[in-house]
């Protein structure tokens, strides 16, 4: 029923990172497809970005206050409590269902599935699903993977409806493999670290194994996408737009090739905003809708892959929204 997004005002170009990382700006672009990313200033949190994106999505919908708020994030404001209750309260909603979802970069698709279940079960008749992350605060400054991450939030408003309506979510196909948890991980700060007596503190920064993550991201997003398309009874060639997690431009190209669709239908804003983790899909939905790249009636496939390992996909026919051209 509505979409919104928020990017922090500070924009960081590859040139700003190049000397620190010992790389050329064009090398960063060639490896990632990224030229710019937005990062928070001191004092700005994932919750702050979530409130701004959520408020925008609500203002553009006809729903008003919602019955549930689901926040997908791997960089919560605090380890305890969850970020969602505070976001809901700041949006003027007290007493509503509010919970966090932690599936890293696949968090938004997982969040959609949670909200879909709440609505289908009758627990809520509407929901605000927000993806928000500030991973610039979670990566080591000298780690080359820091070039990938930007901060931001994106949100969608859902309501109960009929399967045949434009905007109705299809089957949410979800999967995980905990055996790959070390491929994308922050080892410090949890009970695993605290349960060990003595020894040096665990690494507090996010680490990822780029090559293996690349391979598994393509494989799992392709498989999940095919399952979601089968559930919708769509052939790959019938998809008008692929809205995938913006992890790496080369992953997006490989995904399109594996699905047998043209790369033209794969939407992307990674060059301008980088990898915003759980926020990437809803930010892209908002940007593409405003730009007219996602039009009412387009058959859209959403898919993501993240730490956990986790992955997911779903489908919908893009509806007419007030903020779309």
PDB file of C-alpha atoms in Angstrom:
ATOM      1  CA  UNK A   1       0.000   0.000   0.000  1.00  0.00           C
ATOM      2  CA  UNK A   2       2.947   2.335   0.400  1.00  0.00           C
ATOM      3  CA  UNK A   3       6.733   2.471   0.230  1.00  0.00           C
ATOM      4  CA  UNK A   4       9.342   4.797   1.674  1.00  0.00           C
ATOM      5  CA  UNK A   5      13.058   5.028   2.221  1.00  0.00           C
ATOM      6  CA  UNK A   6      15.730   7.011   4.004  1.00  0.00           C
ATOM      7  CA  UNK A   7      19.414   7.476   3.175  1.00  0.00           C
ATOM      8  CA  UNK A   8      21.672   9.455   5.505  1.00  0.00           C
ATOM      9  CA  UNK A   9      22.861  12.702   3.918  1.00  0.00           C
ATOM     10  CA  UNK A  10      26.590  11.953   4.028  1.00  0.00           C
ATOM     11  CA  UNK A  11      27.678  10.468   0.671  1.00  0.00           C
ATOM     12  CA  UNK A  12      31.007   8.673   0.460  1.00  0.00           C
ATOM     13  CA  UNK A  13      32.702   8.235  -2.916  1.00  0.00           C
ATOM     14  CA  UNK A  14      35.243   5.558  -3.780  1.00  0.00           C
ATOM     15  CA  UNK A  15      37.945   8.222  -3.830  1.00  0.00           C
ATOM     16  CA  UNK A  16      37.466   8.730  -0.094  1.00  0.00           C
ATOM     17  CA  UNK A  17      38.040   5.040   0.600  1.00  0.00           C
ATOM     18  CA  UNK A  18      40.755   4.290  -1.936  1.00  0.00           C
ATOM     19  CA  UNK A  19      43.814   5.550  -0.073  1.00  0.00           C
ATOM     20  CA  UNK A  20      42.776   3.945   3.204  1.00  0.00           C
ATOM     21  CA  UNK A  21      42.239   0.583   1.502  1.00  0.00           C
ATOM     22  CA  UNK A  22      45.304   0.833  -0.713  1.00  0.00           C
ATOM     23  CA  UNK A  23      43.193   0.500  -3.859  1.00  0.00           C
ATOM     24  CA  UNK A  24      42.306   2.619  -6.849  1.00  0.00           C
ATOM     25  CA  UNK A  25      38.753   4.052  -7.004  1.00  0.00           C
ATOM     26  CA  UNK A  26      38.091   2.290 -10.305  1.00  0.00           C
ATOM     27  CA  UNK A  27      39.257  -1.033  -8.815  1.00  0.00           C
ATOM     28  CA  UNK A  28      36.550  -0.690  -6.162  1.00  0.00           C
ATOM     29  CA  UNK A  29      33.949  -0.077  -8.859  1.00  0.00           C
ATOM     30  CA  UNK A  30      35.100  -2.966 -11.026  1.00  0.00           C
ATOM     31  CA  UNK A  31      34.983  -5.383  -8.090  1.00  0.00           C
ATOM     32  CA  UNK A  32      31.650  -4.266  -6.657  1.00  0.00           C
ATOM     33  CA  UNK A  33      29.718  -2.042  -9.063  1.00  0.00           C
ATOM     34  CA  UNK A  34      29.683   0.645  -6.357  1.00  0.00           C
ATOM     35  CA  UNK A  35      30.773   4.271  -6.765  1.00  0.00           C
ATOM     36  CA  UNK A  36      28.996   5.837  -3.784  1.00  0.00           C
ATOM     37  CA  UNK A  37      27.423   4.841  -0.487  1.00  0.00           C
ATOM     38  CA  UNK A  38      25.671   6.819   2.261  1.00  0.00           C
ATOM     39  CA  UNK A  39      26.867   6.567   5.863  1.00  0.00           C
ATOM     40  CA  UNK A  40      25.439   7.816   9.139  1.00  0.00           C
ATOM     41  CA  UNK A  41      26.964  10.626  11.138  1.00  0.00           C
ATOM     42  CA  UNK A  42      27.752  10.064  14.854  1.00  0.00           C
ATOM     43  CA  UNK A  43      24.559   9.836  16.894  1.00  0.00           C
ATOM     44  CA  UNK A  44      22.360   8.455  14.096  1.00  0.00           C
ATOM     45  CA  UNK A  45      21.109   4.884  14.589  1.00  0.00           C
ATOM     46  CA  UNK A  46      19.387   2.176  12.578  1.00  0.00           C
ATOM     47  CA  UNK A  47      16.227   3.036  14.492  1.00  0.00           C
ATOM     48  CA  UNK A  48      16.413   6.675  13.416  1.00  0.00           C
ATOM     49  CA  UNK A  49      16.594   5.649   9.756  1.00  0.00           C
ATOM     50  CA  UNK A  50      13.761   3.139  10.285  1.00  0.00           C
ATOM     51  CA  UNK A  51      11.484   5.798  11.755  1.00  0.00           C
ATOM     52  CA  UNK A  52      12.090   8.123   8.798  1.00  0.00           C
ATOM     53  CA  UNK A  53      11.474   5.399   6.200  1.00  0.00           C
ATOM     54  CA  UNK A  54       8.453   4.063   8.071  1.00  0.00           C
ATOM     55  CA  UNK A  55       6.908   7.492   8.427  1.00  0.00           C
ATOM     56  CA  UNK A  56       7.311   8.105   4.697  1.00  0.00           C
ATOM     57  CA  UNK A  57       5.750   4.748   3.760  1.00  0.00           C
ATOM     58  CA  UNK A  58       2.803   5.338   6.092  1.00  0.00           C
ATOM     59  CA  UNK A  59       2.221   8.854   4.774  1.00  0.00           C
ATOM     60  CA  UNK A  60       2.006   7.521   1.218  1.00  0.00           C
ATOM     61  CA  UNK A  61      -0.457   4.754   2.027  1.00  0.00           C
ATOM     62  CA  UNK A  62      -4.172   4.886   2.765  1.00  0.00           C
ATOM     63  CA  UNK A  63      -3.819   2.567   5.747  1.00  0.00           C
ATOM     64  CA  UNK A  64      -3.006   4.990   8.569  1.00  0.00           C
ATOM     65  CA  UNK A  65      -1.698   3.301  11.699  1.00  0.00           C
ATOM     66  CA  UNK A  66      -0.886  -0.393  11.319  1.00  0.00           C
ATOM     67  CA  UNK A  67      -1.431  -3.333  13.668  1.00  0.00           C
ATOM     68  CA  UNK A  68       2.109  -4.717  13.456  1.00  0.00           C
ATOM     69  CA  UNK A  69       5.634  -3.386  12.969  1.00  0.00           C
ATOM     70  CA  UNK A  70       8.358  -5.763  11.783  1.00  0.00           C
ATOM     71  CA  UNK A  71      11.921  -4.426  11.681  1.00  0.00           C
ATOM     72  CA  UNK A  72      14.559  -6.427   9.823  1.00  0.00           C
ATOM     73  CA  UNK A  73      18.055  -5.452  10.963  1.00  0.00           C
ATOM     74  CA  UNK A  74      21.423  -6.905  11.845  1.00  0.00           C
ATOM     75  CA  UNK A  75      22.563  -3.632  13.429  1.00  0.00           C
ATOM     76  CA  UNK A  76      19.914  -2.961  16.098  1.00  0.00           C
ATOM     77  CA  UNK A  77      20.093   0.114  18.306  1.00  0.00           C
ATOM     78  CA  UNK A  78      20.732  -2.134  21.324  1.00  0.00           C
ATOM     79  CA  UNK A  79      21.240  -5.878  21.863  1.00  0.00           C
ATOM     80  CA  UNK A  80      18.224  -5.617  24.173  1.00  0.00           C
ATOM     81  CA  UNK A  81      15.445  -4.625  23.722  1.00  0.00           C
ATOM     82  CA  UNK A  82      14.501  -5.017  20.082  1.00  0.00           C
ATOM     83  CA  UNK A  83      14.434  -1.968  17.841  1.00  0.00           C
ATOM     84  CA  UNK A  84      10.857  -2.452  16.568  1.00  0.00           C
ATOM     85  CA  UNK A  85       8.927  -1.468  19.734  1.00  0.00           C
ATOM     86  CA  UNK A  86      10.796   1.826  19.949  1.00  0.00           C
ATOM     87  CA  UNK A  87      10.296   2.493  16.236  1.00  0.00           C
ATOM     88  CA  UNK A  88       6.562   1.823  16.610  1.00  0.00           C
ATOM     89  CA  UNK A  89       6.353   4.119  19.632  1.00  0.00           C
ATOM     90  CA  UNK A  90       8.184   6.927  17.858  1.00  0.00           C
ATOM     91  CA  UNK A  91       5.721   6.556  14.981  1.00  0.00           C
ATOM     92  CA  UNK A  92       2.868   7.081  17.447  1.00  0.00           C
ATOM     93  CA  UNK A  93       1.829   3.443  17.771  1.00  0.00           C
ATOM     94  CA  UNK A  94       1.791   1.977  21.269  1.00  0.00           C
ATOM     95  CA  UNK A  95       0.265  -1.422  22.010  1.00  0.00           C
ATOM     96  CA  UNK A  96       0.836  -2.859  18.524  1.00  0.00           C
ATOM     97  CA  UNK A  97       2.673  -6.081  17.737  1.00  0.00           C
ATOM     98  CA  UNK A  98       6.338  -5.152  17.225  1.00  0.00           C
ATOM     99  CA  UNK A  99       9.317  -7.433  16.689  1.00  0.00           C
ATOM    100  CA  UNK A 100      12.758  -7.613  15.119  1.00  0.00           C
ATOM    101  CA  UNK A 101      13.836 -10.114  12.464  1.00  0.00           C
ATOM    102  CA  UNK A 102      17.538 -11.000  12.168  1.00  0.00           C
ATOM    103  CA  UNK A 103      18.371 -12.641   8.846  1.00  0.00           C
ATOM    104  CA  UNK A 104      21.098 -10.171   7.814  1.00  0.00           C
ATOM    105  CA  UNK A 105      20.772  -9.214   4.125  1.00  0.00           C
ATOM    106  CA  UNK A 106      17.805 -11.563   3.639  1.00  0.00           C
ATOM    107  CA  UNK A 107      16.021  -9.896   6.546  1.00  0.00           C
ATOM    108  CA  UNK A 108      13.511  -7.918   4.512  1.00  0.00           C
ATOM    109  CA  UNK A 109      12.204 -10.989   2.664  1.00  0.00           C
ATOM    110  CA  UNK A 110      11.987 -12.806   6.001  1.00  0.00           C
ATOM    111  CA  UNK A 111      10.178  -9.776   7.418  1.00  0.00           C
ATOM    112  CA  UNK A 112       7.655  -9.874   4.576  1.00  0.00           C
ATOM    113  CA  UNK A 113       6.996 -13.544   5.353  1.00  0.00           C
ATOM    114  CA  UNK A 114       6.466 -12.773   9.054  1.00  0.00           C
ATOM    115  CA  UNK A 115       4.042  -9.965   8.252  1.00  0.00           C
ATOM    116  CA  UNK A 116       2.266 -12.133   5.678  1.00  0.00           C
ATOM    117  CA  UNK A 117       1.788 -14.798   8.338  1.00  0.00           C
ATOM    118  CA  UNK A 118       0.488 -12.325  10.926  1.00  0.00           C
ATOM    119  CA  UNK A 119      -2.072 -11.013   8.448  1.00  0.00           C
ATOM    120  CA  UNK A 120      -3.085 -14.447   7.137  1.00  0.00           C
ATOM    121  CA  UNK A 121      -3.543 -15.726  10.695  1.00  0.00           C
ATOM    122  CA  UNK A 122      -5.754 -12.802  11.629  1.00  0.00           C
ATOM    123  CA  UNK A 123      -3.333 -11.516  14.265  1.00  0.00           C
ATOM    124  CA  UNK A 124      -3.058  -8.219  12.358  1.00  0.00           C
ATOM    125  CA  UNK A 125      -4.920  -6.683   9.455  1.00  0.00           C
ATOM    126  CA  UNK A 126      -1.996  -4.498   8.421  1.00  0.00           C
ATOM    127  CA  UNK A 127       1.740  -4.260   8.944  1.00  0.00           C
ATOM    128  CA  UNK A 128       4.700  -1.986   8.453  1.00  0.00           C
ATOM    129  CA  UNK A 129       7.807  -3.917   7.361  1.00  0.00           C
ATOM    130  CA  UNK A 130      11.092  -2.030   7.614  1.00  0.00           C
ATOM    131  CA  UNK A 131      14.589  -3.039   6.590  1.00  0.00           C
ATOM    132  CA  UNK A 132      17.242  -0.894   8.261  1.00  0.00           C
ATOM    133  CA  UNK A 133      20.985  -1.230   8.720  1.00  0.00           C
ATOM    134  CA  UNK A 134      24.028   0.848   9.601  1.00  0.00           C
ATOM    135  CA  UNK A 135      26.738  -1.619   8.692  1.00  0.00           C
ATOM    136  CA  UNK A 136      29.281   1.166   8.177  1.00  0.00           C
ATOM    137  CA  UNK A 137      29.515   0.987  11.980  1.00  0.00           C
ATOM    138  CA  UNK A 138      30.115  -2.787  11.922  1.00  0.00           C
ATOM    139  CA  UNK A 139      32.985  -3.144   9.454  1.00  0.00           C
ATOM    140  CA  UNK A 140      36.678  -2.658  10.189  1.00  0.00           C
ATOM    141  CA  UNK A 141      37.907   0.533   8.457  1.00  0.00           C
ATOM    142  CA  UNK A 142      40.934  -1.241   6.969  1.00  0.00           C
ATOM    143  CA  UNK A 143      38.986  -4.283   5.726  1.00  0.00           C
ATOM    144  CA  UNK A 144      38.474  -4.222   1.925  1.00  0.00           C
ATOM    145  CA  UNK A 145      34.879  -5.411   2.429  1.00  0.00           C
ATOM    146  CA  UNK A 146      34.124  -2.033   4.033  1.00  0.00           C
ATOM    147  CA  UNK A 147      33.894  -0.679   0.472  1.00  0.00           C
ATOM    148  CA  UNK A 148      30.663  -2.633  -0.005  1.00  0.00           C
ATOM    149  CA  UNK A 149      28.477  -1.310   2.771  1.00  0.00           C
ATOM    150  CA  UNK A 150      26.283   1.740   3.015  1.00  0.00           C
ATOM    151  CA  UNK A 151      23.593   2.704   5.503  1.00  0.00           C
ATOM    152  CA  UNK A 152      19.884   3.191   4.935  1.00  0.00           C
ATOM    153  CA  UNK A 153      16.332   2.087   5.574  1.00  0.00           C
ATOM    154  CA  UNK A 154      13.366   1.154   3.435  1.00  0.00           C
ATOM    155  CA  UNK A 155       9.777   0.334   4.366  1.00  0.00           C
ATOM    156  CA  UNK A 156       6.541  -1.027   2.940  1.00  0.00           C
ATOM    157  CA  UNK A 157       2.984  -0.971   4.259  1.00  0.00           C
ATOM    158  CA  UNK A 158       0.941  -4.151   3.848  1.00  0.00           C
ATOM    159  CA  UNK A 159      -2.759  -4.830   4.420  1.00  0.00           C
ATOM    160  CA  UNK A 160      -5.036  -7.829   4.179  1.00  0.00           C
ATOM    161  CA  UNK A 161      -6.538  -8.370   0.747  1.00  0.00           C
ATOM    162  CA  UNK A 162      -7.286 -10.876  -1.993  1.00  0.00           C
ATOM    163  CA  UNK A 163      -4.771 -13.032  -3.852  1.00  0.00           C
ATOM    164  CA  UNK A 164      -5.749 -11.626  -7.222  1.00  0.00           C
ATOM    165  CA  UNK A 165      -5.194  -7.993  -6.220  1.00  0.00           C
ATOM    166  CA  UNK A 166      -2.147  -6.149  -7.564  1.00  0.00           C
ATOM    167  CA  UNK A 167       0.391  -5.927  -4.766  1.00  0.00           C
ATOM    168  CA  UNK A 168      -0.594  -9.252  -3.187  1.00  0.00           C
ATOM    169  CA  UNK A 169       2.484 -11.148  -2.018  1.00  0.00           C
ATOM    170  CA  UNK A 170       3.023 -14.580  -3.462  1.00  0.00           C
ATOM    171  CA  UNK A 171       4.511 -17.506  -1.588  1.00  0.00           C
ATOM    172  CA  UNK A 172       7.567 -16.482   0.428  1.00  0.00           C
ATOM    173  CA  UNK A 173      10.235 -19.133  -0.171  1.00  0.00           C
ATOM    174  CA  UNK A 174      12.774 -19.108   2.673  1.00  0.00           C
ATOM    175  CA  UNK A 175      15.849 -21.182   3.464  1.00  0.00           C
ATOM    176  CA  UNK A 176      18.895 -21.377   5.704  1.00  0.00           C
ATOM    177  CA  UNK A 177      22.161 -23.228   6.268  1.00  0.00           C
ATOM    178  CA  UNK A 178      23.756 -22.651   9.670  1.00  0.00           C
ATOM    179  CA  UNK A 179      26.799 -24.608   8.569  1.00  0.00           C
ATOM    180  CA  UNK A 180      27.875 -21.512   6.676  1.00  0.00           C
ATOM    181  CA  UNK A 181      27.572 -19.114   9.595  1.00  0.00           C
ATOM    182  CA  UNK A 182      31.288 -18.245   9.534  1.00  0.00           C
ATOM    183  CA  UNK A 183      31.080 -16.990   5.942  1.00  0.00           C
ATOM    184  CA  UNK A 184      29.304 -13.797   7.078  1.00  0.00           C
ATOM    185  CA  UNK A 185      29.702 -13.184  10.784  1.00  0.00           C
ATOM    186  CA  UNK A 186      30.397 -10.913  13.741  1.00  0.00           C
ATOM    187  CA  UNK A 187      32.021 -13.148  16.347  1.00  0.00           C
ATOM    188  CA  UNK A 188      32.062 -10.701  19.241  1.00  0.00           C
ATOM    189  CA  UNK A 189      29.282  -9.361  21.423  1.00  0.00           C
ATOM    190  CA  UNK A 190      27.110 -12.448  21.900  1.00  0.00           C
ATOM    191  CA  UNK A 191      26.693 -15.237  24.424  1.00  0.00           C
ATOM    192  CA  UNK A 192      29.239 -17.381  22.568  1.00  0.00           C
ATOM    193  CA  UNK A 193      31.948 -14.889  23.460  1.00  0.00           C
ATOM    194  CA  UNK A 194      30.669 -14.221  26.978  1.00  0.00           C
ATOM    195  CA  UNK A 195      30.406 -17.906  27.814  1.00  0.00           C
ATOM    196  CA  UNK A 196      34.151 -18.369  27.398  1.00  0.00           C
ATOM    197  CA  UNK A 197      36.191 -17.559  30.480  1.00  0.00           C
ATOM    198  CA  UNK A 198      39.370 -15.538  29.884  1.00  0.00           C
ATOM    199  CA  UNK A 199      41.105 -15.068  26.580  1.00  0.00           C
ATOM    200  CA  UNK A 200      41.146 -12.130  24.203  1.00  0.00           C
ATOM    201  CA  UNK A 201      37.835 -10.520  23.211  1.00  0.00           C
ATOM    202  CA  UNK A 202      36.295 -11.869  20.024  1.00  0.00           C
ATOM    203  CA  UNK A 203      36.441  -9.856  16.810  1.00  0.00           C
ATOM    204  CA  UNK A 204      33.752  -7.137  17.021  1.00  0.00           C
ATOM    205  CA  UNK A 205      33.680  -6.463  13.275  1.00  0.00           C
ATOM    206  CA  UNK A 206      31.720  -8.064  10.454  1.00  0.00           C
ATOM    207  CA  UNK A 207      33.808 -10.447   8.363  1.00  0.00           C
ATOM    208  CA  UNK A 208      32.878 -12.223   5.163  1.00  0.00           C
ATOM    209  CA  UNK A 209      34.479 -14.721   2.827  1.00  0.00           C
ATOM    210  CA  UNK A 210      33.845 -12.988  -0.472  1.00  0.00           C
ATOM    211  CA  UNK A 211      34.417 -15.736  -3.028  1.00  0.00           C
ATOM    212  CA  UNK A 212      32.385 -18.399  -1.251  1.00  0.00           C
ATOM    213  CA  UNK A 213      29.626 -15.928  -0.415  1.00  0.00           C
ATOM    214  CA  UNK A 214      29.473 -14.948  -4.094  1.00  0.00           C
ATOM    215  CA  UNK A 215      29.028 -18.558  -5.205  1.00  0.00           C
ATOM    216  CA  UNK A 216      26.428 -19.444  -2.605  1.00  0.00           C
ATOM    217  CA  UNK A 217      24.504 -16.206  -3.089  1.00  0.00           C
ATOM    218  CA  UNK A 218      24.026 -16.941  -6.790  1.00  0.00           C
ATOM    219  CA  UNK A 219      23.119 -20.588  -6.184  1.00  0.00           C
ATOM    220  CA  UNK A 220      20.624 -20.011  -3.380  1.00  0.00           C
ATOM    221  CA  UNK A 221      18.952 -16.923  -4.828  1.00  0.00           C
ATOM    222  CA  UNK A 222      18.553 -18.728  -8.141  1.00  0.00           C
ATOM    223  CA  UNK A 223      16.981 -21.797  -6.491  1.00  0.00           C
ATOM    224  CA  UNK A 224      14.692 -19.727  -4.246  1.00  0.00           C
ATOM    225  CA  UNK A 225      13.656 -17.567  -7.194  1.00  0.00           C
ATOM    226  CA  UNK A 226      12.742 -20.595  -9.277  1.00  0.00           C
ATOM    227  CA  UNK A 227      10.635 -21.977  -6.427  1.00  0.00           C
ATOM    228  CA  UNK A 228       8.846 -18.649  -5.970  1.00  0.00           C
ATOM    229  CA  UNK A 229       8.186 -18.448  -9.713  1.00  0.00           C
ATOM    230  CA  UNK A 230       6.841 -21.998  -9.713  1.00  0.00           C
ATOM    231  CA  UNK A 231       4.494 -21.119  -6.840  1.00  0.00           C
ATOM    232  CA  UNK A 232       3.249 -18.095  -8.802  1.00  0.00           C
ATOM    233  CA  UNK A 233       3.005 -20.193 -11.990  1.00  0.00           C
ATOM    234  CA  UNK A 234       5.235 -17.735 -13.808  1.00  0.00           C
ATOM    235  CA  UNK A 235       7.885 -18.625 -16.338  1.00  0.00           C
ATOM    236  CA  UNK A 236      11.181 -16.722 -15.959  1.00  0.00           C
ATOM    237  CA  UNK A 237      10.537 -14.978 -19.252  1.00  0.00           C
ATOM    238  CA  UNK A 238       7.285 -13.569 -17.839  1.00  0.00           C
ATOM    239  CA  UNK A 239       9.126 -11.613 -15.131  1.00  0.00           C
ATOM    240  CA  UNK A 240       9.285  -7.904 -15.889  1.00  0.00           C
ATOM    241  CA  UNK A 241      11.556  -6.880 -13.015  1.00  0.00           C
ATOM    242  CA  UNK A 242      13.959  -8.652 -10.673  1.00  0.00           C
ATOM    243  CA  UNK A 243      14.378  -6.770  -7.396  1.00  0.00           C
ATOM    244  CA  UNK A 244      17.330  -8.499  -5.766  1.00  0.00           C
ATOM    245  CA  UNK A 245      19.394  -7.678  -2.717  1.00  0.00           C
ATOM    246  CA  UNK A 246      22.077  -5.263  -3.879  1.00  0.00           C
ATOM    247  CA  UNK A 247      25.134  -7.180  -2.692  1.00  0.00           C
ATOM    248  CA  UNK A 248      27.409  -6.916  -5.705  1.00  0.00           C
ATOM    249  CA  UNK A 249      26.788  -5.954  -9.326  1.00  0.00           C
ATOM    250  CA  UNK A 250      28.399  -9.162 -10.586  1.00  0.00           C
ATOM    251  CA  UNK A 251      26.058 -11.269  -8.444  1.00  0.00           C
ATOM    252  CA  UNK A 252      23.072  -9.498 -10.022  1.00  0.00           C
ATOM    253  CA  UNK A 253      24.390 -10.249 -13.509  1.00  0.00           C
ATOM    254  CA  UNK A 254      25.015 -13.905 -12.684  1.00  0.00           C
ATOM    255  CA  UNK A 255      21.547 -14.258 -11.113  1.00  0.00           C
ATOM    256  CA  UNK A 256      19.871 -12.973 -14.282  1.00  0.00           C
ATOM    257  CA  UNK A 257      21.949 -15.327 -16.410  1.00  0.00           C
ATOM    258  CA  UNK A 258      21.136 -18.332 -14.222  1.00  0.00           C
ATOM    259  CA  UNK A 259      17.413 -17.545 -14.422  1.00  0.00           C
ATOM    260  CA  UNK A 260      17.624 -17.114 -18.177  1.00  0.00           C
ATOM    261  CA  UNK A 261      16.351 -13.531 -18.241  1.00  0.00           C
ATOM    262  CA  UNK A 262      17.916 -10.391 -19.687  1.00  0.00           C
ATOM    263  CA  UNK A 263      20.010  -8.287 -17.342  1.00  0.00           C
ATOM    264  CA  UNK A 264      17.848  -5.299 -18.353  1.00  0.00           C
ATOM    265  CA  UNK A 265      15.021  -6.523 -16.140  1.00  0.00           C
ATOM    266  CA  UNK A 266      17.259  -6.672 -13.054  1.00  0.00           C
ATOM    267  CA  UNK A 267      16.789  -3.358 -11.256  1.00  0.00           C
ATOM    268  CA  UNK A 268      19.836  -1.890  -9.569  1.00  0.00           C
ATOM    269  CA  UNK A 269      20.857   1.153  -7.543  1.00  0.00           C
ATOM    270  CA  UNK A 270      24.018  -0.369  -6.069  1.00  0.00           C
ATOM    271  CA  UNK A 271      26.263   2.080  -7.922  1.00  0.00           C
ATOM    272  CA  UNK A 272      24.775   4.957  -5.944  1.00  0.00           C
ATOM    273  CA  UNK A 273      23.979   3.433  -2.528  1.00  0.00           C
ATOM    274  CA  UNK A 274      26.120   0.305  -2.109  1.00  0.00           C
ATOM    275  CA  UNK A 275      25.053  -2.725  -0.098  1.00  0.00           C
ATOM    276  CA  UNK A 276      22.533  -1.579   2.511  1.00  0.00           C
ATOM    277  CA  UNK A 277      21.855  -5.115   3.788  1.00  0.00           C
ATOM    278  CA  UNK A 278      18.232  -5.624   4.925  1.00  0.00           C
ATOM    279  CA  UNK A 279      17.325  -2.194   3.587  1.00  0.00           C
ATOM    280  CA  UNK A 280      18.431  -2.786   0.011  1.00  0.00           C
ATOM    281  CA  UNK A 281      15.255  -4.297  -1.468  1.00  0.00           C
ATOM    282  CA  UNK A 282      12.752  -1.773  -0.019  1.00  0.00           C
ATOM    283  CA  UNK A 283      15.067   1.154  -0.904  1.00  0.00           C
ATOM    284  CA  UNK A 284      15.250  -0.180  -4.468  1.00  0.00           C
ATOM    285  CA  UNK A 285      11.470  -0.615  -4.614  1.00  0.00           C
ATOM    286  CA  UNK A 286      11.043   3.019  -3.573  1.00  0.00           C
ATOM    287  CA  UNK A 287      13.675   4.370  -5.966  1.00  0.00           C
ATOM    288  CA  UNK A 288      12.450   2.292  -8.917  1.00  0.00           C
ATOM    289  CA  UNK A 289       8.822   3.196  -8.283  1.00  0.00           C
ATOM    290  CA  UNK A 290       9.595   6.896  -8.168  1.00  0.00           C
ATOM    291  CA  UNK A 291      11.768   6.745 -11.280  1.00  0.00           C
ATOM    292  CA  UNK A 292       9.137   4.846 -13.256  1.00  0.00           C
ATOM    293  CA  UNK A 293      11.381   1.814 -13.678  1.00  0.00           C
ATOM    294  CA  UNK A 294       8.811  -0.243 -11.739  1.00  0.00           C
ATOM    295  CA  UNK A 295       5.372   0.340 -13.195  1.00  0.00           C
ATOM    296  CA  UNK A 296       1.885  -0.826 -12.177  1.00  0.00           C
ATOM    297  CA  UNK A 297       1.273  -4.259 -13.676  1.00  0.00           C
ATOM    298  CA  UNK A 298       4.922  -5.287 -13.731  1.00  0.00           C
ATOM    299  CA  UNK A 299       5.529  -8.823 -12.535  1.00  0.00           C
ATOM    300  CA  UNK A 300       8.275  -8.486  -9.935  1.00  0.00           C
ATOM    301  CA  UNK A 301      10.504 -11.127  -8.382  1.00  0.00           C
ATOM    302  CA  UNK A 302      12.117 -10.242  -5.047  1.00  0.00           C
ATOM    303  CA  UNK A 303      15.090 -12.272  -3.815  1.00  0.00           C
ATOM    304  CA  UNK A 304      17.886 -11.956  -1.254  1.00  0.00           C
ATOM    305  CA  UNK A 305      20.774 -13.797   0.380  1.00  0.00           C
ATOM    306  CA  UNK A 306      22.446 -13.071   3.704  1.00  0.00           C
ATOM    307  CA  UNK A 307      24.351 -14.320   6.700  1.00  0.00           C
ATOM    308  CA  UNK A 308      23.050 -17.253   8.619  1.00  0.00           C
ATOM    309  CA  UNK A 309      23.229 -18.398   5.911  1.00  0.00           C
ATOM    310  CA  UNK A 310      19.739 -17.274   4.928  1.00  0.00           C
ATOM    311  CA  UNK A 311      17.957 -16.666   1.654  1.00  0.00           C
ATOM    312  CA  UNK A 312      14.490 -16.069   0.279  1.00  0.00           C
ATOM    313  CA  UNK A 313      12.300 -14.982  -2.615  1.00  0.00           C
ATOM    314  CA  UNK A 314       8.738 -13.948  -3.337  1.00  0.00           C
ATOM    315  CA  UNK A 315       6.653 -12.442  -6.136  1.00  0.00           C
ATOM    316  CA  UNK A 316       4.055  -9.743  -6.646  1.00  0.00           C
ATOM    317  CA  UNK A 317       2.407  -7.713  -9.374  1.00  0.00           C
ATOM    318  CA  UNK A 318       3.370  -4.119  -8.715  1.00  0.00           C
ATOM    319  CA  UNK A 319       0.319  -2.030  -7.783  1.00  0.00           C
ATOM    320  CA  UNK A 320      -0.480   1.596  -8.472  1.00  0.00           C
ATOM    321  CA  UNK A 321       0.975   3.673  -5.638  1.00  0.00           C
ATOM    322  CA  UNK A 322       0.740   7.397  -5.104  1.00  0.00           C
ATOM    323  CA  UNK A 323       4.522   7.786  -5.121  1.00  0.00           C
ATOM    324  CA  UNK A 324       4.974   5.878  -8.396  1.00  0.00           C
ATOM    325  CA  UNK A 325       5.108   7.641 -11.735  1.00  0.00           C
TER     326      UNK A 325
END
